[in-house]
Amino acid sequence: MKKNIIIGSRGSILALAQAEKVQENLALVYPEYNFEIKVITTSGDKDLSSNWQNSDRSLKSFFTKEIEQELLDGQIDIAVHSMKDMPAISPKGLICGAIPEREDSRDVLVSKNNKFFPMLPKGAKVGTSSLRRAMNMKSVRPDLEIKHLRGNIHTRLRKLEEEDYDAIILAAAGLKRVGLTDRITEYLAGNIFPPAPAQGALYIQCRENDEFIRKILKCIHDEKTAKIVEIEREFSKIFDGGCHTPMGCFSKIEGDNIEFYAMYSDGEKTYKTMISEKISKGKEIAYLASEKIRENIGK
């Protein structure tokens, strides 16, 4: 009989699509093992009514805690998380075993009548639950009305059609992973609308002392993505980035160089900057960007 390797995942359509892609890639390299997905319900999945936008609680632990506990308890062997949901430090005994190649990191516009962002009517109602997205929108189009919008991808798309929205903002990665690329009206330029740090990247977690699983996960690790994500997460850490912090960044790679576009909002004004450096400088790039932003705050 094939050895079973259990992959833990949330049960949302997007989370399962991500876990299934990891399952598929691992099975291609290790067909002698049986990779099975186990659905785990997290606090975030249970607490669907809370308006976390006005909560002091961190969304990060809402979507990871129960999965990490099953990993620690040996109920699963691998956990698949969205990188943006992960805190800077894993619980003791757990590590990041792999960061696969990243999906498209950009935000996208999905609008009624397929109108691009510049063509939205004055005062158009745009749906998002993200302060970062709201501040990005307002910095370019102060006339827009930002309306609160929550729910999974399919719920948000349904609300666009059935409720009073002219457009909504979503992550390109999510739509692509669940096979809804055709719903995208416009890809928003990352230098103008910087997405969330590490958006589109996955965090594959395992037990630190599980040498067998650590070896297996090496086949899906992408070092280039890991380097970029390290810079973006460091930028988030500098500005105490959480789900309620309006900040973002976009990385454009040209050979050994990176163009790092960053934004931060103090709630009234949005600050943006760009750093062009060798990617080998790593986290230093995040500090250079943060220094340039802080120089502009208050001017």
Short mmCIF file of C-alpha atoms in Angstrom, two decimals:
data_model
loop_
_atom_site.label_atom_id
_atom_site.label_comp_id
_atom_site.label_asym_id
_atom_site.label_seq_id
_atom_site.Cartn_x
_atom_site.Cartn_y
_atom_site.Cartn_z
CA MET A 1 0.00 0.00 0.00
CA LYS A 2 1.07 3.56 -0.73
CA LYS A 3 2.15 5.67 2.23
CA ASN A 4 -0.50 8.30 3.07
CA ILE A 5 0.59 11.92 3.43
CA ILE A 6 -2.15 14.19 4.76
CA ILE A 7 -2.42 17.80 3.57
CA GLY A 8 -4.45 20.12 5.80
CA SER A 9 -6.50 22.94 4.30
CA ARG A 10 -9.43 25.21 4.98
CA GLY A 11 -12.60 24.16 3.20
CA SER A 12 -13.27 27.23 1.10
CA ILE A 13 -13.30 26.84 -2.69
CA LEU A 14 -10.12 28.92 -2.96
CA ALA A 15 -8.28 27.14 -0.14
CA LEU A 16 -9.12 23.75 -1.63
CA ALA A 17 -7.99 24.88 -5.09
CA GLN A 18 -4.65 25.88 -3.56
CA ALA A 19 -4.29 22.60 -1.66
CA GLU A 20 -5.23 20.57 -4.74
CA LYS A 21 -2.52 22.32 -6.77
CA VAL A 22 0.06 21.46 -4.10
CA GLN A 23 -1.28 17.89 -4.01
CA GLU A 24 -0.99 17.62 -7.81
CA ASN A 25 2.57 18.97 -7.92
CA LEU A 26 3.78 16.70 -5.13
CA ALA A 27 2.14 13.64 -6.69
CA LEU A 28 3.88 14.33 -10.01
CA VAL A 29 7.28 14.07 -8.35
CA TYR A 30 6.39 11.40 -5.77
CA PRO A 31 3.80 9.07 -7.39
CA GLU A 32 4.74 6.35 -4.91
CA TYR A 33 2.93 8.25 -2.14
CA ASN A 34 -0.76 8.97 -1.66
CA PHE A 35 -1.37 12.68 -0.95
CA GLU A 36 -4.75 13.16 0.72
CA ILE A 37 -6.43 16.47 1.59
CA LYS A 38 -8.10 16.90 4.97
CA VAL A 39 -10.50 19.84 5.40
CA ILE A 40 -10.13 21.70 8.70
CA THR A 41 -12.62 24.33 9.88
CA THR A 42 -10.92 27.41 11.37
CA SER A 43 -12.23 30.12 13.69
CA GLY A 44 -12.41 32.45 10.72
CA ASP A 45 -14.65 30.02 8.86
CA LYS A 46 -17.00 29.74 11.85
CA ASP A 47 -17.16 33.46 12.67
CA LEU A 48 -18.62 34.68 9.39
CA SER A 49 -20.78 37.43 10.92
CA SER A 50 -18.06 39.53 12.54
CA ASN A 51 -17.09 42.81 10.94
CA TRP A 52 -13.34 42.30 11.45
CA GLN A 53 -12.70 45.67 9.85
CA ASN A 54 -13.67 47.17 13.23
CA SER A 55 -12.13 44.46 15.38
CA ASP A 56 -8.91 44.54 17.37
CA ARG A 57 -8.39 40.83 16.76
CA SER A 58 -5.91 39.69 14.16
CA LEU A 59 -7.32 37.88 11.16
CA LYS A 60 -4.11 35.93 10.81
CA SER A 61 -4.71 33.49 13.67
CA PHE A 62 -8.39 33.16 12.67
CA PHE A 63 -7.43 31.25 9.54
CA THR A 64 -4.41 29.26 10.76
CA LYS A 65 -4.71 28.28 14.44
CA GLU A 66 -6.74 25.07 14.12
CA ILE A 67 -4.73 23.85 11.12
CA GLU A 68 -1.45 24.46 12.93
CA GLN A 69 -2.72 22.60 15.99
CA GLU A 70 -3.56 19.52 13.89
CA LEU A 71 -0.07 19.71 12.39
CA LEU A 72 1.49 19.87 15.85
CA ASP A 73 -0.70 16.96 16.99
CA GLY A 74 0.36 14.81 14.03
CA GLN A 75 -3.15 14.65 12.54
CA ILE A 76 -1.83 16.11 9.27
CA ASP A 77 1.66 16.15 7.71
CA ILE A 78 1.52 19.33 5.63
CA ALA A 79 -0.51 22.55 5.91
CA VAL A 80 -1.30 24.81 2.96
CA HIS A 81 -1.86 28.46 3.85
CA SER A 82 -2.18 31.71 1.96
CA MET A 83 1.05 33.55 2.75
CA LYS A 84 -0.83 36.76 3.56
CA ASP A 85 -2.63 34.95 6.43
CA MET A 86 0.60 33.94 8.13
CA PRO A 87 2.16 35.75 11.09
CA ALA A 88 5.87 36.57 10.91
CA ILE A 89 6.78 33.68 13.24
CA SER A 90 5.39 30.13 13.20
CA PRO A 91 4.45 28.38 16.46
CA LYS A 92 7.30 26.49 18.11
CA GLY A 93 7.84 23.19 16.35
CA LEU A 94 6.53 24.33 12.96
CA ILE A 95 8.42 25.81 10.00
CA CYS A 96 7.88 26.90 6.43
CA GLY A 97 8.79 23.83 4.39
CA ALA A 98 8.28 25.43 0.99
CA ILE A 99 7.12 28.53 -0.85
CA PRO A 100 5.88 27.48 -4.31
CA GLU A 101 6.04 29.65 -7.42
CA ARG A 102 3.75 32.62 -6.95
CA GLU A 103 0.49 33.25 -8.78
CA ASP A 104 -0.29 36.74 -10.16
CA SER A 105 0.05 39.18 -7.25
CA ARG A 106 -2.04 42.03 -8.68
CA ASP A 107 -5.48 43.26 -7.70
CA VAL A 108 -8.16 43.28 -10.36
CA LEU A 109 -11.34 45.19 -11.10
CA VAL A 110 -14.54 43.31 -11.82
CA SER A 111 -17.23 45.71 -12.97
CA LYS A 112 -20.74 45.75 -14.31
CA ASN A 113 -20.82 46.27 -18.07
CA ASN A 114 -17.05 45.58 -18.19
CA LYS A 115 -16.08 49.21 -17.56
CA PHE A 116 -12.40 49.82 -16.88
CA PHE A 117 -11.37 51.81 -13.80
CA PRO A 118 -10.95 55.20 -15.56
CA MET A 119 -14.37 54.75 -17.19
CA LEU A 120 -16.33 54.17 -13.99
CA PRO A 121 -18.91 56.96 -13.61
CA LYS A 122 -18.33 59.76 -11.12
CA GLY A 123 -19.37 58.60 -7.66
CA ALA A 124 -19.33 54.94 -8.68
CA LYS A 125 -19.80 52.46 -5.84
CA VAL A 126 -16.82 50.13 -5.51
CA GLY A 127 -16.93 47.18 -3.11
CA THR A 128 -14.03 46.07 -0.91
CA SER A 129 -13.39 45.23 2.74
CA SER A 130 -9.72 46.23 2.46
CA LEU A 131 -8.50 49.59 3.77
CA ARG A 132 -5.47 49.29 1.50
CA ARG A 133 -7.63 48.84 -1.58
CA ALA A 134 -9.94 51.65 -0.49
CA MET A 135 -7.04 54.08 0.02
CA ASN A 136 -5.47 53.08 -3.30
CA MET A 137 -8.76 53.72 -5.07
CA LYS A 138 -9.32 57.08 -3.35
CA SER A 139 -5.76 58.24 -4.09
CA VAL A 140 -6.49 57.92 -7.81
CA ARG A 141 -10.26 58.57 -7.88
CA PRO A 142 -11.35 60.63 -4.82
CA ASP A 143 -14.87 60.75 -6.26
CA LEU A 144 -15.52 57.04 -5.78
CA GLU A 145 -17.79 55.72 -3.03
CA ILE A 146 -16.19 52.77 -1.27
CA LYS A 147 -18.75 50.26 -0.01
CA HIS A 148 -17.96 47.50 2.50
CA LEU A 149 -17.95 44.05 0.92
CA ARG A 150 -17.21 40.68 2.53
CA GLY A 151 -17.58 37.03 1.65
CA ASN A 152 -15.78 34.46 -0.47
CA ILE A 153 -15.06 35.03 -4.16
CA HIS A 154 -18.38 33.66 -5.38
CA THR A 155 -20.36 35.60 -2.77
CA ARG A 156 -18.67 38.87 -3.76
CA LEU A 157 -19.30 38.26 -7.46
CA ARG A 158 -22.95 37.54 -6.71
CA LYS A 159 -23.28 40.72 -4.65
CA LEU A 160 -21.84 42.71 -7.55
CA GLU A 161 -24.62 41.45 -9.80
CA GLU A 162 -27.49 41.58 -7.30
CA GLU A 163 -26.70 44.55 -5.06
CA ASP A 164 -25.84 48.22 -5.41
CA TYR A 165 -22.24 48.02 -6.63
CA ASP A 166 -20.74 49.32 -9.86
CA ALA A 167 -17.52 47.33 -9.39
CA ILE A 168 -15.56 45.30 -6.88
CA ILE A 169 -11.85 44.74 -6.25
CA LEU A 170 -10.45 41.21 -5.86
CA ALA A 171 -7.10 39.44 -5.99
CA ALA A 172 -6.14 38.12 -9.42
CA ALA A 173 -4.63 35.01 -7.82
CA GLY A 174 -7.91 33.92 -6.26
CA LEU A 175 -9.93 34.27 -9.44
CA LYS A 176 -7.30 32.44 -11.47
CA ARG A 177 -7.01 29.57 -9.00
CA VAL A 178 -10.75 28.88 -8.97
CA GLY A 179 -11.11 29.11 -12.75
CA LEU A 180 -12.80 32.52 -12.95
CA THR A 181 -10.19 34.41 -14.97
CA ASP A 182 -12.89 35.32 -17.50
CA ARG A 183 -14.64 37.47 -14.87
CA ILE A 184 -11.70 39.88 -14.66
CA THR A 185 -12.48 43.24 -16.26
CA GLU A 186 -9.07 44.86 -15.71
CA TYR A 187 -5.73 44.01 -14.10
CA LEU A 188 -4.77 46.97 -11.90
CA ALA A 189 -1.17 48.12 -12.38
CA GLY A 190 0.88 47.08 -9.36
CA ASN A 191 2.90 50.31 -9.32
CA ILE A 192 -0.30 52.37 -9.00
CA PHE A 193 -2.37 49.95 -6.91
CA PRO A 194 0.18 48.00 -4.82
CA PRO A 195 -1.38 44.73 -3.60
CA ALA A 196 -1.08 43.21 -0.14
CA PRO A 197 2.42 42.02 0.78
CA ALA A 198 2.89 38.40 -0.37
CA GLN A 199 -0.47 38.36 -2.18
CA GLY A 200 -0.70 35.33 -4.47
CA ALA A 201 1.98 33.38 -2.58
CA LEU A 202 1.48 30.18 -0.58
CA TYR A 203 3.09 29.08 2.68
CA ILE A 204 3.56 25.33 2.97
CA GLN A 205 4.02 24.45 6.63
CA CYS A 206 5.36 21.29 8.26
CA ARG A 207 6.82 20.06 11.54
CA GLU A 208 10.40 21.14 12.12
CA ASN A 209 11.51 17.66 13.13
CA ASP A 210 9.87 15.87 10.18
CA GLU A 211 12.89 15.35 7.93
CA PHE A 212 10.92 13.09 5.57
CA ILE A 213 8.31 15.74 4.76
CA ARG A 214 10.89 18.53 4.63
CA LYS A 215 12.78 16.60 1.94
CA ILE A 216 9.62 16.00 -0.08
CA LEU A 217 8.60 19.66 0.01
CA LYS A 218 11.86 20.80 -1.57
CA CYS A 219 10.50 19.81 -4.98
CA ILE A 220 7.84 22.55 -4.92
CA HIS A 221 9.97 25.31 -3.37
CA ASP A 222 10.73 28.34 -5.56
CA GLU A 223 13.70 30.32 -4.24
CA LYS A 224 12.98 33.40 -6.38
CA THR A 225 9.48 33.71 -4.94
CA ALA A 226 10.86 33.16 -1.44
CA LYS A 227 13.30 36.06 -1.81
CA ILE A 228 10.62 38.43 -3.07
CA VAL A 229 8.14 37.43 -0.36
CA GLU A 230 10.80 37.91 2.32
CA ILE A 231 11.22 41.55 1.24
CA GLU A 232 7.48 42.19 1.06
CA ARG A 233 6.78 40.64 4.46
CA GLU A 234 9.60 42.65 6.00
CA PHE A 235 8.02 45.84 4.64
CA SER A 236 4.73 44.77 6.23
CA LYS A 237 6.49 44.09 9.53
CA ILE A 238 8.13 47.55 9.54
CA PHE A 239 4.72 49.21 9.31
CA ASP A 240 3.15 46.74 11.74
CA GLY A 241 1.24 45.36 8.80
CA GLY A 242 -1.94 43.51 9.63
CA CYS A 243 -5.33 43.11 8.06
CA HIS A 244 -6.31 46.61 9.22
CA THR A 245 -3.15 48.44 8.09
CA PRO A 246 -3.50 50.26 4.75
CA MET A 247 -0.17 49.35 3.20
CA GLY A 248 0.98 47.29 0.24
CA CYS A 249 3.80 46.57 -2.17
CA PHE A 250 4.46 45.28 -5.66
CA SER A 251 7.68 43.64 -6.86
CA LYS A 252 8.77 43.72 -10.49
CA ILE A 253 11.77 41.53 -11.31
CA GLU A 254 14.18 42.20 -14.17
CA GLY A 255 17.05 39.72 -14.12
CA ASP A 256 18.94 40.22 -10.85
CA ASN A 257 17.18 43.52 -10.13
CA ILE A 258 13.94 44.32 -8.37
CA GLU A 259 11.70 47.37 -8.70
CA PHE A 260 9.92 47.55 -5.37
CA TYR A 261 6.78 49.71 -5.31
CA ALA A 262 5.42 50.45 -1.85
CA MET A 263 2.48 52.33 -0.37
CA TYR A 264 1.32 53.31 3.10
CA SER A 265 -1.64 55.38 4.22
CA ASP A 266 -2.07 57.21 7.52
CA GLY A 267 -5.82 57.25 6.98
CA GLU A 268 -5.85 60.67 5.39
CA LYS A 269 -3.05 60.65 2.83
CA THR A 270 -1.52 57.82 0.82
CA TYR A 271 2.25 57.71 0.34
CA LYS A 272 3.95 55.76 -2.45
CA THR A 273 7.55 55.18 -3.42
CA MET A 274 9.76 52.93 -5.58
CA ILE A 275 13.16 51.37 -4.87
CA SER A 276 15.30 49.85 -7.63
CA GLU A 277 18.07 47.58 -6.32
CA LYS A 278 19.73 44.21 -6.68
CA ILE A 279 17.39 41.58 -5.29
CA SER A 280 20.36 40.16 -3.36
CA LYS A 281 20.03 43.10 -0.94
CA GLY A 282 17.03 41.29 0.50
CA LYS A 283 15.29 42.85 3.49
CA GLU A 284 17.38 46.01 3.17
CA ILE A 285 15.13 46.96 0.24
CA ALA A 286 12.10 47.01 2.53
CA TYR A 287 13.89 49.37 4.92
CA LEU A 288 14.96 51.68 2.09
CA ALA A 289 11.35 51.91 0.93
CA SER A 290 10.03 52.54 4.44
CA GLU A 291 12.59 55.30 5.00
CA LYS A 292 11.54 57.08 1.80
CA ILE A 293 7.88 56.90 2.82
CA ARG A 294 8.60 58.19 6.33
CA GLU A 295 10.56 61.10 4.86
CA ASN A 296 7.39 62.13 2.99
CA ILE A 297 4.98 61.74 5.90
CA GLY A 298 4.19 65.13 7.34
CA LYS A 299 5.49 67.11 4.37
#
